[in-house]
PDB file of C-alpha atoms in Angstrom:
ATOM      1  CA  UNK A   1     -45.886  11.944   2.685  1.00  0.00           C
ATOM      2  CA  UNK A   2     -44.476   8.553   2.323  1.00  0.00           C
ATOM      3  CA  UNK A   3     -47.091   7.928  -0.666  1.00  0.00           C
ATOM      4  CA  UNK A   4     -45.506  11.012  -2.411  1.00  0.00           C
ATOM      5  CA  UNK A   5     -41.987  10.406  -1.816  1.00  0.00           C
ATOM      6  CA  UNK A   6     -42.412   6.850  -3.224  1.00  0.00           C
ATOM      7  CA  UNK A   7     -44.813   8.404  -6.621  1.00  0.00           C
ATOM      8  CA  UNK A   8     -41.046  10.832  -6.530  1.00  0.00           C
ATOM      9  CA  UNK A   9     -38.929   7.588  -6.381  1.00  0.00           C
ATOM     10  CA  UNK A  10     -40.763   5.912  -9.238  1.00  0.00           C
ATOM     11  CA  UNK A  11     -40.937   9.103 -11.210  1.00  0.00           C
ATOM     12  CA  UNK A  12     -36.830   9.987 -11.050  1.00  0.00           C
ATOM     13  CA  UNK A  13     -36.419   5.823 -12.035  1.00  0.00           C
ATOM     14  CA  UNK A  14     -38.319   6.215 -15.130  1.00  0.00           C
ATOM     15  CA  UNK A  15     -36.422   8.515 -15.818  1.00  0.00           C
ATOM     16  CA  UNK A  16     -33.046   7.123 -15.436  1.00  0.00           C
ATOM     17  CA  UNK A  17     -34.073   4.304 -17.263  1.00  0.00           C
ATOM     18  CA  UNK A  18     -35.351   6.580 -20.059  1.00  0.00           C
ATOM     19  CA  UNK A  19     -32.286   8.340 -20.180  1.00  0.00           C
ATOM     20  CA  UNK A  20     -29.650   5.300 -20.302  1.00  0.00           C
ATOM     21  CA  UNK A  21     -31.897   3.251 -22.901  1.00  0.00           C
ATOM     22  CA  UNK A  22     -32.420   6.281 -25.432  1.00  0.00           C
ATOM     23  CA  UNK A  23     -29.268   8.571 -24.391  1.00  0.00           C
ATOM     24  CA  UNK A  24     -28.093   7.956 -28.246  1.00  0.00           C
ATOM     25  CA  UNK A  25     -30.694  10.823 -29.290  1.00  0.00           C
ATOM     26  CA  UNK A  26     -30.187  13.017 -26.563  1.00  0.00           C
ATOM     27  CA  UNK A  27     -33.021  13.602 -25.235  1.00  0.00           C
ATOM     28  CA  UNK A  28     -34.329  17.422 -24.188  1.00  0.00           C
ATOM     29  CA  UNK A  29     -35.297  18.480 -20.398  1.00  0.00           C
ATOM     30  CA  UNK A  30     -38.846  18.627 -21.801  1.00  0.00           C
ATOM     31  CA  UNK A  31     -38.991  15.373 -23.544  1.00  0.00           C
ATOM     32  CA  UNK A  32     -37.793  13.530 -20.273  1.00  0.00           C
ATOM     33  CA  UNK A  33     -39.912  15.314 -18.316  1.00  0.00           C
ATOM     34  CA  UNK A  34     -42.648  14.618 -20.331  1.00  0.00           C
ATOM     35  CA  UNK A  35     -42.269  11.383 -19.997  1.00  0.00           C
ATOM     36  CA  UNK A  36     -42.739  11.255 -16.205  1.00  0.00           C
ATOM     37  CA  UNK A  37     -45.435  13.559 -16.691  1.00  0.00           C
ATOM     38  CA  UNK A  38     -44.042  16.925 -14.854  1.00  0.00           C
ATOM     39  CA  UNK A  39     -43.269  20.328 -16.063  1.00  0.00           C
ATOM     40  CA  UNK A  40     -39.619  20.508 -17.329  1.00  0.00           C
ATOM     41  CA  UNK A  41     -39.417  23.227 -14.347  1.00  0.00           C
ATOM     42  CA  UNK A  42     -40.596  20.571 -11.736  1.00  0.00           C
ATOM     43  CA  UNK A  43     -38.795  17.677 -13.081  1.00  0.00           C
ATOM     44  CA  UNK A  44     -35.812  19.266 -13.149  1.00  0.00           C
ATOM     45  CA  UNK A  45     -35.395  20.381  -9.313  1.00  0.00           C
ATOM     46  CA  UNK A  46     -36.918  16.954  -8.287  1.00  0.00           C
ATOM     47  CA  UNK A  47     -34.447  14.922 -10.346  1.00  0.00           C
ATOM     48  CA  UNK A  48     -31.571  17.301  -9.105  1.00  0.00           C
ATOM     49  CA  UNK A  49     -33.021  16.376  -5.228  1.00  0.00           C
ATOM     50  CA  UNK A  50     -33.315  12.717  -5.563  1.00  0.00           C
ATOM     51  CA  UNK A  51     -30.322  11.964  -8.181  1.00  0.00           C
ATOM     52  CA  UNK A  52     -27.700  14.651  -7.081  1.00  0.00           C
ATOM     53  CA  UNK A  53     -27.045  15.850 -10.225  1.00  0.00           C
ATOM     54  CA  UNK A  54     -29.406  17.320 -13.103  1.00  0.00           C
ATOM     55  CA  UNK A  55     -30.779  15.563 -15.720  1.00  0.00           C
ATOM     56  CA  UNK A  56     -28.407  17.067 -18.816  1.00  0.00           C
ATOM     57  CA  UNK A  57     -25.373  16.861 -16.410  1.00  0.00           C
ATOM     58  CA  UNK A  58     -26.340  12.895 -15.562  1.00  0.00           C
ATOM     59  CA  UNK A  59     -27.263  12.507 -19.734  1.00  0.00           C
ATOM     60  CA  UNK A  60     -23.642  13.727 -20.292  1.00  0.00           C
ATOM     61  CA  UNK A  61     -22.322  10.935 -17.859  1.00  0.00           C
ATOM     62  CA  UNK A  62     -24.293   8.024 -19.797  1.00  0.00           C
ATOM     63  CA  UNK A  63     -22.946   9.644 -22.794  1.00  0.00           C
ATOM     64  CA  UNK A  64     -19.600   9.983 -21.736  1.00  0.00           C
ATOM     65  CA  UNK A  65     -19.673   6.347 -20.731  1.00  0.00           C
ATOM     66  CA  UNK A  66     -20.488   5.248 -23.984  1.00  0.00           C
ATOM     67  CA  UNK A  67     -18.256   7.225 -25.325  1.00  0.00           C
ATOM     68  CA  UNK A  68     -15.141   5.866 -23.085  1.00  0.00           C
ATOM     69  CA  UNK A  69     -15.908   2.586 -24.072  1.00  0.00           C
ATOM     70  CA  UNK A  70     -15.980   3.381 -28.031  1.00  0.00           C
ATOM     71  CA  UNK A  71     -12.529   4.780 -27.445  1.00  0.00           C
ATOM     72  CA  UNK A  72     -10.752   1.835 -25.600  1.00  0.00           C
ATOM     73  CA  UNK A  73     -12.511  -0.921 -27.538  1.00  0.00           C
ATOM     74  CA  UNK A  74     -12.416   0.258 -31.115  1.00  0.00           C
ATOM     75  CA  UNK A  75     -10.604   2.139 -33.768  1.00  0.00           C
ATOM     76  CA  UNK A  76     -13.676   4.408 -34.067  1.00  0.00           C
ATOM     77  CA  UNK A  77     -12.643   7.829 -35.280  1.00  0.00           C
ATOM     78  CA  UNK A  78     -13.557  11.069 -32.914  1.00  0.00           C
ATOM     79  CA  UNK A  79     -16.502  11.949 -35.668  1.00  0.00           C
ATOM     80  CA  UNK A  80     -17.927   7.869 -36.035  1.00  0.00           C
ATOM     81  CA  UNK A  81     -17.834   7.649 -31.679  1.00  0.00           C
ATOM     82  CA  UNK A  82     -19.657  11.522 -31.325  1.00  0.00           C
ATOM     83  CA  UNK A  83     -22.159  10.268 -33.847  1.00  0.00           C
ATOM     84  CA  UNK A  84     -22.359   6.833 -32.437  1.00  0.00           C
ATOM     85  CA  UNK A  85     -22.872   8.791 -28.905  1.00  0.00           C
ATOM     86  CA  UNK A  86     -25.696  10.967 -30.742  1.00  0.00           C
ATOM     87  CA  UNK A  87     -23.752  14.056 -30.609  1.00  0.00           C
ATOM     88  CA  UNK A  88     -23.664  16.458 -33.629  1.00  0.00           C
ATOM     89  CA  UNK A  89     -20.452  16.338 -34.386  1.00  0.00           C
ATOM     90  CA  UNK A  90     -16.723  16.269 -32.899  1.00  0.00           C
ATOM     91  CA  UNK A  91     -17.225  19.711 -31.175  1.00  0.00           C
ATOM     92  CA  UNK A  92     -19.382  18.384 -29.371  1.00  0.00           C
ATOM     93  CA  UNK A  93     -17.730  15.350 -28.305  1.00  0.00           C
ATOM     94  CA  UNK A  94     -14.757  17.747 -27.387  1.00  0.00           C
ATOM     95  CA  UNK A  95     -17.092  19.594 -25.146  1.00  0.00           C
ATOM     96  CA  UNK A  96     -18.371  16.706 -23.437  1.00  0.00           C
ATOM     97  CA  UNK A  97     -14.570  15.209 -22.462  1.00  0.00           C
ATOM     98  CA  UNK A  98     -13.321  18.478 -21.562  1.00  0.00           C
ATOM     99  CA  UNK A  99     -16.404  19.162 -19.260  1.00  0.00           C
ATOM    100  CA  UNK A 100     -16.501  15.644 -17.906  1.00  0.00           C
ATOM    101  CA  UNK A 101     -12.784  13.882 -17.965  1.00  0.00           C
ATOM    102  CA  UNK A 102     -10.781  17.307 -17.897  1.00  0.00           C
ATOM    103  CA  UNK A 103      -9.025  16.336 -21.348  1.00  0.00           C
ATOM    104  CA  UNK A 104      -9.851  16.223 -24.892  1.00  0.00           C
ATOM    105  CA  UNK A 105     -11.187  13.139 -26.207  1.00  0.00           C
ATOM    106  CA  UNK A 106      -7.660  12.584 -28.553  1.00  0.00           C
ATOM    107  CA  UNK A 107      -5.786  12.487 -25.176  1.00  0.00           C
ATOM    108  CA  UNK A 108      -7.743  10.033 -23.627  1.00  0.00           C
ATOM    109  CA  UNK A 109      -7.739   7.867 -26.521  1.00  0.00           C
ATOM    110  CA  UNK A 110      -3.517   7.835 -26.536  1.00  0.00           C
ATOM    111  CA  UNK A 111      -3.874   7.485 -23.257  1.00  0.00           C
ATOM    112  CA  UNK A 112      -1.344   9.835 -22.087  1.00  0.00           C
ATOM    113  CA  UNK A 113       0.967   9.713 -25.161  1.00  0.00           C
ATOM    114  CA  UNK A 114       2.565  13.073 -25.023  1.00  0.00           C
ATOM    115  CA  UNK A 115       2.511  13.309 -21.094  1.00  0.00           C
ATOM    116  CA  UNK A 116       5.732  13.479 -18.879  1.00  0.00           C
ATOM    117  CA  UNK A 117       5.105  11.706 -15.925  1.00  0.00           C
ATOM    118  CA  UNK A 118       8.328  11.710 -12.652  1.00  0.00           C
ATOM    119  CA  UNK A 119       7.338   9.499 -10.249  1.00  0.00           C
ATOM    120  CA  UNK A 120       9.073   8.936  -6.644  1.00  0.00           C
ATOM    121  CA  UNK A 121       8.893   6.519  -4.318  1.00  0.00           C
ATOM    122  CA  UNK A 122       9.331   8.977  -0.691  1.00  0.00           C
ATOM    123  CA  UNK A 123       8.403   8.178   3.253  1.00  0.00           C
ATOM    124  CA  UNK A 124       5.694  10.110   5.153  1.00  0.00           C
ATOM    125  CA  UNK A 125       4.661   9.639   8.878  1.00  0.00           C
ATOM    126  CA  UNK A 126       2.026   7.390   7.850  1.00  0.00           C
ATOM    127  CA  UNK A 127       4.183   4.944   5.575  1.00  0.00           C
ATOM    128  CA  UNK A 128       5.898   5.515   2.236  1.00  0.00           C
ATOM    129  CA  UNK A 129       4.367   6.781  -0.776  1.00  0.00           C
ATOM    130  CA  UNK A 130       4.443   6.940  -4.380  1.00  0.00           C
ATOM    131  CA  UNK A 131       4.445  10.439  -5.249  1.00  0.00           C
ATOM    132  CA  UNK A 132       4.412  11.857  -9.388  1.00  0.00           C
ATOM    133  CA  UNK A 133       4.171  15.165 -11.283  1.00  0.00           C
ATOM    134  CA  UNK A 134       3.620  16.599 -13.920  1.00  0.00           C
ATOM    135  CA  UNK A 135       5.228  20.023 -15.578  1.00  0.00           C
ATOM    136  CA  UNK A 136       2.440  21.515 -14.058  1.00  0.00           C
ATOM    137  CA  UNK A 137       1.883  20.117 -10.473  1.00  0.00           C
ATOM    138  CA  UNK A 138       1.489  16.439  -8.628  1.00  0.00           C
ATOM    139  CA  UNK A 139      -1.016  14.000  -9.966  1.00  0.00           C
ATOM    140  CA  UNK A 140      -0.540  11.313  -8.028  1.00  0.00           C
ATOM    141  CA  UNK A 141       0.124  11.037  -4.266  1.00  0.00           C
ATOM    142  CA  UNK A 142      -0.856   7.664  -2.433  1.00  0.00           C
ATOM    143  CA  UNK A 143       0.075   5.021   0.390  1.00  0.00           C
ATOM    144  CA  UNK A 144       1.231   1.890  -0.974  1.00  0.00           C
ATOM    145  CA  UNK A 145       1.876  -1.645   0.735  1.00  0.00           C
ATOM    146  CA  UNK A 146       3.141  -3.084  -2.446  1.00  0.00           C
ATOM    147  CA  UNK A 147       5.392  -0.616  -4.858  1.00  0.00           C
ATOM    148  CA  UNK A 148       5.373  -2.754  -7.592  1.00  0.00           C
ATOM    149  CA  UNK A 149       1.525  -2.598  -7.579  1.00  0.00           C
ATOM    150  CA  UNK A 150       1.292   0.965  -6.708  1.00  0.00           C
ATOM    151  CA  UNK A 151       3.181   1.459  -9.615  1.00  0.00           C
ATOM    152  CA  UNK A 152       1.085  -0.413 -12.260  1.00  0.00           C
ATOM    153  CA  UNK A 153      -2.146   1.224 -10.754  1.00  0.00           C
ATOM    154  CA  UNK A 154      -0.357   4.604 -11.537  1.00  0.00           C
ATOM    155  CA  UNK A 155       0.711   3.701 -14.993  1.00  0.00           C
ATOM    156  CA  UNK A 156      -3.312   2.367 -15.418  1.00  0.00           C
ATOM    157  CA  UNK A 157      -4.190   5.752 -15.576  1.00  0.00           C
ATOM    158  CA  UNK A 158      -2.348   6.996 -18.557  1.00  0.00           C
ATOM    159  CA  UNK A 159      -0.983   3.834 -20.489  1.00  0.00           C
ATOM    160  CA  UNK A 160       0.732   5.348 -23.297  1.00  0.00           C
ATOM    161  CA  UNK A 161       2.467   8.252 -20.458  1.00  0.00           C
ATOM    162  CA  UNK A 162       6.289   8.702 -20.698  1.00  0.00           C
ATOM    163  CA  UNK A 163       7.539   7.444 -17.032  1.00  0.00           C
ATOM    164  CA  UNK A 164      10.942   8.724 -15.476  1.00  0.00           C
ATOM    165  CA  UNK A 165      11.639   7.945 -11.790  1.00  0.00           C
ATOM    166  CA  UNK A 166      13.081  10.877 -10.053  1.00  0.00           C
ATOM    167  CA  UNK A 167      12.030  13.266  -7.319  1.00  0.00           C
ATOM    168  CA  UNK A 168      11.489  16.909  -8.292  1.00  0.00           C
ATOM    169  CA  UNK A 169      10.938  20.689  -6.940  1.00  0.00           C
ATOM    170  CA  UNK A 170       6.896  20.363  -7.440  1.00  0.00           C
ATOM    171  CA  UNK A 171       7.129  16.659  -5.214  1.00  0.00           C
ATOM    172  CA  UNK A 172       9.539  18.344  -2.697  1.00  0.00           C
ATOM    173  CA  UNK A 173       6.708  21.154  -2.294  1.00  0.00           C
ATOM    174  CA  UNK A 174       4.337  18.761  -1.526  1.00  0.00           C
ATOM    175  CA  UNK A 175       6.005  16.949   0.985  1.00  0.00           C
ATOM    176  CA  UNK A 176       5.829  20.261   3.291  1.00  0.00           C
ATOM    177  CA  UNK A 177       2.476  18.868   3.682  1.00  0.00           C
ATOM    178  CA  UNK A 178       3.695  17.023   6.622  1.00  0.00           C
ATOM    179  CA  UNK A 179       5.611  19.372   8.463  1.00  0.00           C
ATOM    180  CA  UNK A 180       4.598  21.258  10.991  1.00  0.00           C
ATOM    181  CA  UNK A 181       5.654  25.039   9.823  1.00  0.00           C
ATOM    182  CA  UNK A 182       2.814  25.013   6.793  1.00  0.00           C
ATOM    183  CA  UNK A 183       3.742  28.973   5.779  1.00  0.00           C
ATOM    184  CA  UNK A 184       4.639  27.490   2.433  1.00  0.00           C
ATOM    185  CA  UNK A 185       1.821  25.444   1.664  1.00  0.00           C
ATOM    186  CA  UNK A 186       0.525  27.832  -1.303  1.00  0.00           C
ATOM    187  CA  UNK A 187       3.648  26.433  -3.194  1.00  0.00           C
ATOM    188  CA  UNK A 188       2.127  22.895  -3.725  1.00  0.00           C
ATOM    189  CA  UNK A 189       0.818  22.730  -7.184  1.00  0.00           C
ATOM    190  CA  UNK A 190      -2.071  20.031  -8.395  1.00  0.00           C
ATOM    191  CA  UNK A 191      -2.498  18.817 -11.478  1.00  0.00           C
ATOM    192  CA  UNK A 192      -5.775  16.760 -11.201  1.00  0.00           C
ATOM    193  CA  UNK A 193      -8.197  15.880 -13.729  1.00  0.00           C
ATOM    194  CA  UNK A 194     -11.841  15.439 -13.035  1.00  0.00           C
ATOM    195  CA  UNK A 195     -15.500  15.657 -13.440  1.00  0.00           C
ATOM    196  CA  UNK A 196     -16.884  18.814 -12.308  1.00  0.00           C
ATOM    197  CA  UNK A 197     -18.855  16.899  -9.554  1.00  0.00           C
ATOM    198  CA  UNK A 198     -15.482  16.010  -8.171  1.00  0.00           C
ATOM    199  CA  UNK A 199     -13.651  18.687  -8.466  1.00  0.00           C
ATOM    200  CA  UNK A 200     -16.783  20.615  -6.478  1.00  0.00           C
ATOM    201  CA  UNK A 201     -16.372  17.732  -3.704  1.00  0.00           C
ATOM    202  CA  UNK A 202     -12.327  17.760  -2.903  1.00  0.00           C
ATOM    203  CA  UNK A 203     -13.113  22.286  -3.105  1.00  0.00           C
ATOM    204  CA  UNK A 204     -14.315  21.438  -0.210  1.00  0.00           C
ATOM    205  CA  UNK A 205     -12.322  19.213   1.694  1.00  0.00           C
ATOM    206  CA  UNK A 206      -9.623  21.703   1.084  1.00  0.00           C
ATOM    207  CA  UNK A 207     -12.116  24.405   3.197  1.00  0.00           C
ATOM    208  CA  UNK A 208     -12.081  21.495   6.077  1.00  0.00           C
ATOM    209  CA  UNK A 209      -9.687  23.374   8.936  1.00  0.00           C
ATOM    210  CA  UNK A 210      -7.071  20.588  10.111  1.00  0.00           C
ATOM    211  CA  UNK A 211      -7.864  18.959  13.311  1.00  0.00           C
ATOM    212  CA  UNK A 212     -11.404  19.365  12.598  1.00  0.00           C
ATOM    213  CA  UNK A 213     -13.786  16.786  10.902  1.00  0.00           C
ATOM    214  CA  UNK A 214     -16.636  16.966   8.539  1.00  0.00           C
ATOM    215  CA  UNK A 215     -19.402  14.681   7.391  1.00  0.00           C
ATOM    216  CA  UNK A 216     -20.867  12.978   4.032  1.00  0.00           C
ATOM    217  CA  UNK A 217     -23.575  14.800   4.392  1.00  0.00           C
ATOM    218  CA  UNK A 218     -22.531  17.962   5.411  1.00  0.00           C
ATOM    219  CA  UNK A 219     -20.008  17.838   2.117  1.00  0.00           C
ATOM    220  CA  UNK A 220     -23.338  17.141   0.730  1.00  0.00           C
ATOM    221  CA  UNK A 221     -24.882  20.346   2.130  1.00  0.00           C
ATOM    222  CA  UNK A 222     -22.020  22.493   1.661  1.00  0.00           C
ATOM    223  CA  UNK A 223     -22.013  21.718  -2.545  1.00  0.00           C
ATOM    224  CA  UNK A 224     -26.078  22.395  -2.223  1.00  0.00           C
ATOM    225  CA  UNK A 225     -27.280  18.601  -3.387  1.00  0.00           C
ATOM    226  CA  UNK A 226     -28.062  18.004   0.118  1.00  0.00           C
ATOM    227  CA  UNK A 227     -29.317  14.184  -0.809  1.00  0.00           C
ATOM    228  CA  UNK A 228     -26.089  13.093  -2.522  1.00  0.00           C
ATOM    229  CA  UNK A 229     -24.248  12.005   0.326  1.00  0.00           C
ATOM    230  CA  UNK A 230     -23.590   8.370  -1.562  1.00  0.00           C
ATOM    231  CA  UNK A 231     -22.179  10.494  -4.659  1.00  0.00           C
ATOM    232  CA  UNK A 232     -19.986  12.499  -2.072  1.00  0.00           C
ATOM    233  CA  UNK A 233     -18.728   9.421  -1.454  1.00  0.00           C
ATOM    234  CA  UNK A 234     -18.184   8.223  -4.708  1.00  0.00           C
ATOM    235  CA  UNK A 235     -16.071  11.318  -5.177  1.00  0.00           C
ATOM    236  CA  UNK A 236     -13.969  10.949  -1.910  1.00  0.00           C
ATOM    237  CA  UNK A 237     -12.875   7.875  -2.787  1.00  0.00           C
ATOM    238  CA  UNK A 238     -12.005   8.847  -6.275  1.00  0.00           C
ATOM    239  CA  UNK A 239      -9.593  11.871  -4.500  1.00  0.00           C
ATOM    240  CA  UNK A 240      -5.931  10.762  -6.644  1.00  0.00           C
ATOM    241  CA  UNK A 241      -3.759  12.249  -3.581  1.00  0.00           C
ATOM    242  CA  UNK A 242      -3.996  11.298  -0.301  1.00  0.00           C
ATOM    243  CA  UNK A 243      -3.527  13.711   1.665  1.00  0.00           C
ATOM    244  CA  UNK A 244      -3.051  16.869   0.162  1.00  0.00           C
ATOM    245  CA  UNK A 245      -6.567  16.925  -0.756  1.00  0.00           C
ATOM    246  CA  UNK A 246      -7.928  15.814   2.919  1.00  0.00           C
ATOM    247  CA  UNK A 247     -10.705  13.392   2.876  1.00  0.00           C
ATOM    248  CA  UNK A 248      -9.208  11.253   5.620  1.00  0.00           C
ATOM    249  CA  UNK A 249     -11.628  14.373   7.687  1.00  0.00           C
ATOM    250  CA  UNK A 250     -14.551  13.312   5.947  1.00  0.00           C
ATOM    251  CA  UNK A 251     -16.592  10.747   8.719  1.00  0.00           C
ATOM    252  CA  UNK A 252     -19.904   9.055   9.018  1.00  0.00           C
ATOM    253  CA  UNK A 253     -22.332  11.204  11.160  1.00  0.00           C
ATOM    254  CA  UNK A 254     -22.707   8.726  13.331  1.00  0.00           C
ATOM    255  CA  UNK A 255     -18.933   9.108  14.450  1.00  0.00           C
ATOM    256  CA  UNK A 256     -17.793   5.983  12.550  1.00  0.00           C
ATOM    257  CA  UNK A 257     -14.572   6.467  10.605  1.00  0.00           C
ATOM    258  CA  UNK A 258     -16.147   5.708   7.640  1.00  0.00           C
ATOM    259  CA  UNK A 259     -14.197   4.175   4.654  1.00  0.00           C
ATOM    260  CA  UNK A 260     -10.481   5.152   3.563  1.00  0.00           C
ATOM    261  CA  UNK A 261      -8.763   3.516   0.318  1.00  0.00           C
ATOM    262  CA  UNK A 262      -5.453   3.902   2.332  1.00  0.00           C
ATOM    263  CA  UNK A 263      -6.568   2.241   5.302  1.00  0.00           C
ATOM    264  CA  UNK A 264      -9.064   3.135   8.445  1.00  0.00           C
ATOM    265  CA  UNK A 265      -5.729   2.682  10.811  1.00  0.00           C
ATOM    266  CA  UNK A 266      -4.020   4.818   8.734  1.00  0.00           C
ATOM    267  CA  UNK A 267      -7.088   7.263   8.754  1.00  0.00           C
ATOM    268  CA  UNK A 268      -7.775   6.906  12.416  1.00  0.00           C
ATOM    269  CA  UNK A 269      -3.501   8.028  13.018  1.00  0.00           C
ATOM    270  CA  UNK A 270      -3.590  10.850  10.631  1.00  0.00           C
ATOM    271  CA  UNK A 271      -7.069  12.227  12.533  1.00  0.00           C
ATOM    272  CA  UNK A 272      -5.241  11.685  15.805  1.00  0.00           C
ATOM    273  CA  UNK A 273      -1.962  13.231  14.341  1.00  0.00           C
ATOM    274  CA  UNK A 274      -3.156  16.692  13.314  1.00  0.00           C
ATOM    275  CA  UNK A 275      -5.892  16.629  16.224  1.00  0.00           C
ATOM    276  CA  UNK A 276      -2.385  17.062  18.660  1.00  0.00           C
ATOM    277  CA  UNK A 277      -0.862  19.493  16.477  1.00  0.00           C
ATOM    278  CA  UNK A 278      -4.052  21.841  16.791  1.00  0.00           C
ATOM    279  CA  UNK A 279      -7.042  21.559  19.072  1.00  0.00           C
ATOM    280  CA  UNK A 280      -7.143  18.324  20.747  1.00  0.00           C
ATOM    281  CA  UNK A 281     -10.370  18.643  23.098  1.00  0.00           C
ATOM    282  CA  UNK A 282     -12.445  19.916  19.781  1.00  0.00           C
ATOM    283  CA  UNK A 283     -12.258  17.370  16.872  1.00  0.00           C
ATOM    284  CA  UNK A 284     -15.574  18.395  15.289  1.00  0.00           C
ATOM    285  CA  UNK A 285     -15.672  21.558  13.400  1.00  0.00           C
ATOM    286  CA  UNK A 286     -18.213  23.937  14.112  1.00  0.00           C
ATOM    287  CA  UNK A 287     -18.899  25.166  10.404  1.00  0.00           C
ATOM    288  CA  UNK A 288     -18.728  21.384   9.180  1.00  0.00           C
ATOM    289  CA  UNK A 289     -20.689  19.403  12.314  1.00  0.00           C
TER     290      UNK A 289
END
């Protein structure tokens, strides 16, 4: 068994490396499993095991990569970057960002331009925050020791944004968050951009009960890529607002807290806070133990 799980280890390798080093002619499912020597059938549920993700879904990523870079670094137009990425054309480039980043490949490369961003700067239990929204819902919601810095982290993300500070009906919504009479909760609106791996992962933190905890692995389980427990990760920690999506319920499954961006005291409180407010004797949810 350990023989074959190592030949499986060395098989999925080759063909990440084949991938990355010749993603410019897009491979096919056959070729790449040809190359490793398995039926395309085969290869493709092993690669999906070991990697997390299938092979055209992790080709897209390399691509997308590429692609990212061409857009920040150069004055490549839409049509030179999708050929440079060797994609057909700028459908197909189009396709890829809006699959992948959640926007079109024009608004990443303005970086925002025609986006209205209202930011606040509001208290919670667990220390302030810097809260912002768009006309469609809040896209940014995190714990901050430093406001200037928050700030310039949340300006990162869309450079070329227009930024007002002022607090709003959508922010005000989300702040019911902390209270404890959630009958309104259905009025807090998201707007969240994302890969689709991501946007699978914080799905299901939102099924997470409060009071109760899950695990990385049984996230893992519950999206079916039962070995991707490092990419669940990954995705946690990319959640943009704390909070409202809940991945301070996400532990280890050995009981360790696990890591937090905003902080394993803060974590460990927040656990503790809704833990009193619903079951305290039962901290571990049945459906996500």
């Amino acid at each position: 068994m350990m023989k074959q799980d190592q030949l499986n280890y060395e098989r999925i390798a080759k063909a990440i490396e084949y991938i990355r080093l010749n993603f410019k002619k897009q491979p096919s499912l056959e070729e790449i499993a040809e190359v490793v020597s398995l039926s395309p059938f085969h290869f493709q549920r092993l690669f999906t095991e070991w990697a997390g993700t299938s092979p055209k879904k992790f080709l897209q990523y390399i691509s997308i990569a590429y692609a990212r870079k061409l857009l920040k670094e150069t004055e490549a137009s839409l049509f030179d970057v999708a050929y440079e990425t060797g994609l057909s054309g700028n459908s197909r480039l189009h396709e890829l960002f809006i699959n992948i980043e959640g926007m079109t490949p024009a608004e990443f490369k303005n970086g925002g331009k025609d986006l209205h961003i209202r930011y606040s700067f509001v208290t919670s239990p667990f220390g302030p925050l810097l809260l912002a929204s768009t006309e469609k819902g809040v896209c940014y919601m995190a714990f901050y020791d430093n406001q200037e810095n928050e700030l310039l982290k949340l300006k990162s993300t869309f450079p070329q944004a227009n930024y007002l500070e002022g607090f709003d009906k959508i922010q005000a919504n989300a702040l019911l968050i902390f209270q404890k009479d959630w009958t309104k909760l259905d009025q807090i609106k998201l707007h969240l951009k994302g890969t689709s791996f991501q946007l699978k992962v914080w799905e299901s933190l939102l099924k997470i009960p409060m009071g109760k905890l899950s695990t990385y692995g049984s996230i893992a389980q519950s999206i079916s890529v039962p070995n991707a427990s490092r990419a669940v990760g990954t995705a946690i920690g990319s959640n943009p607002v704390a909070f409202l999506i809940p991945c301070h319920r996400v532990i280890q499954s050995s009981g360790n807290l696990g890591g937090y961006m905003w902080g394993l005291n803060r974590k460990s409180a927040i656990i503790g806070w809704e833990a009193s407010i619903t079951d305290p004797l039962n901290l571990i949810s049945e459906n996500h133990s």
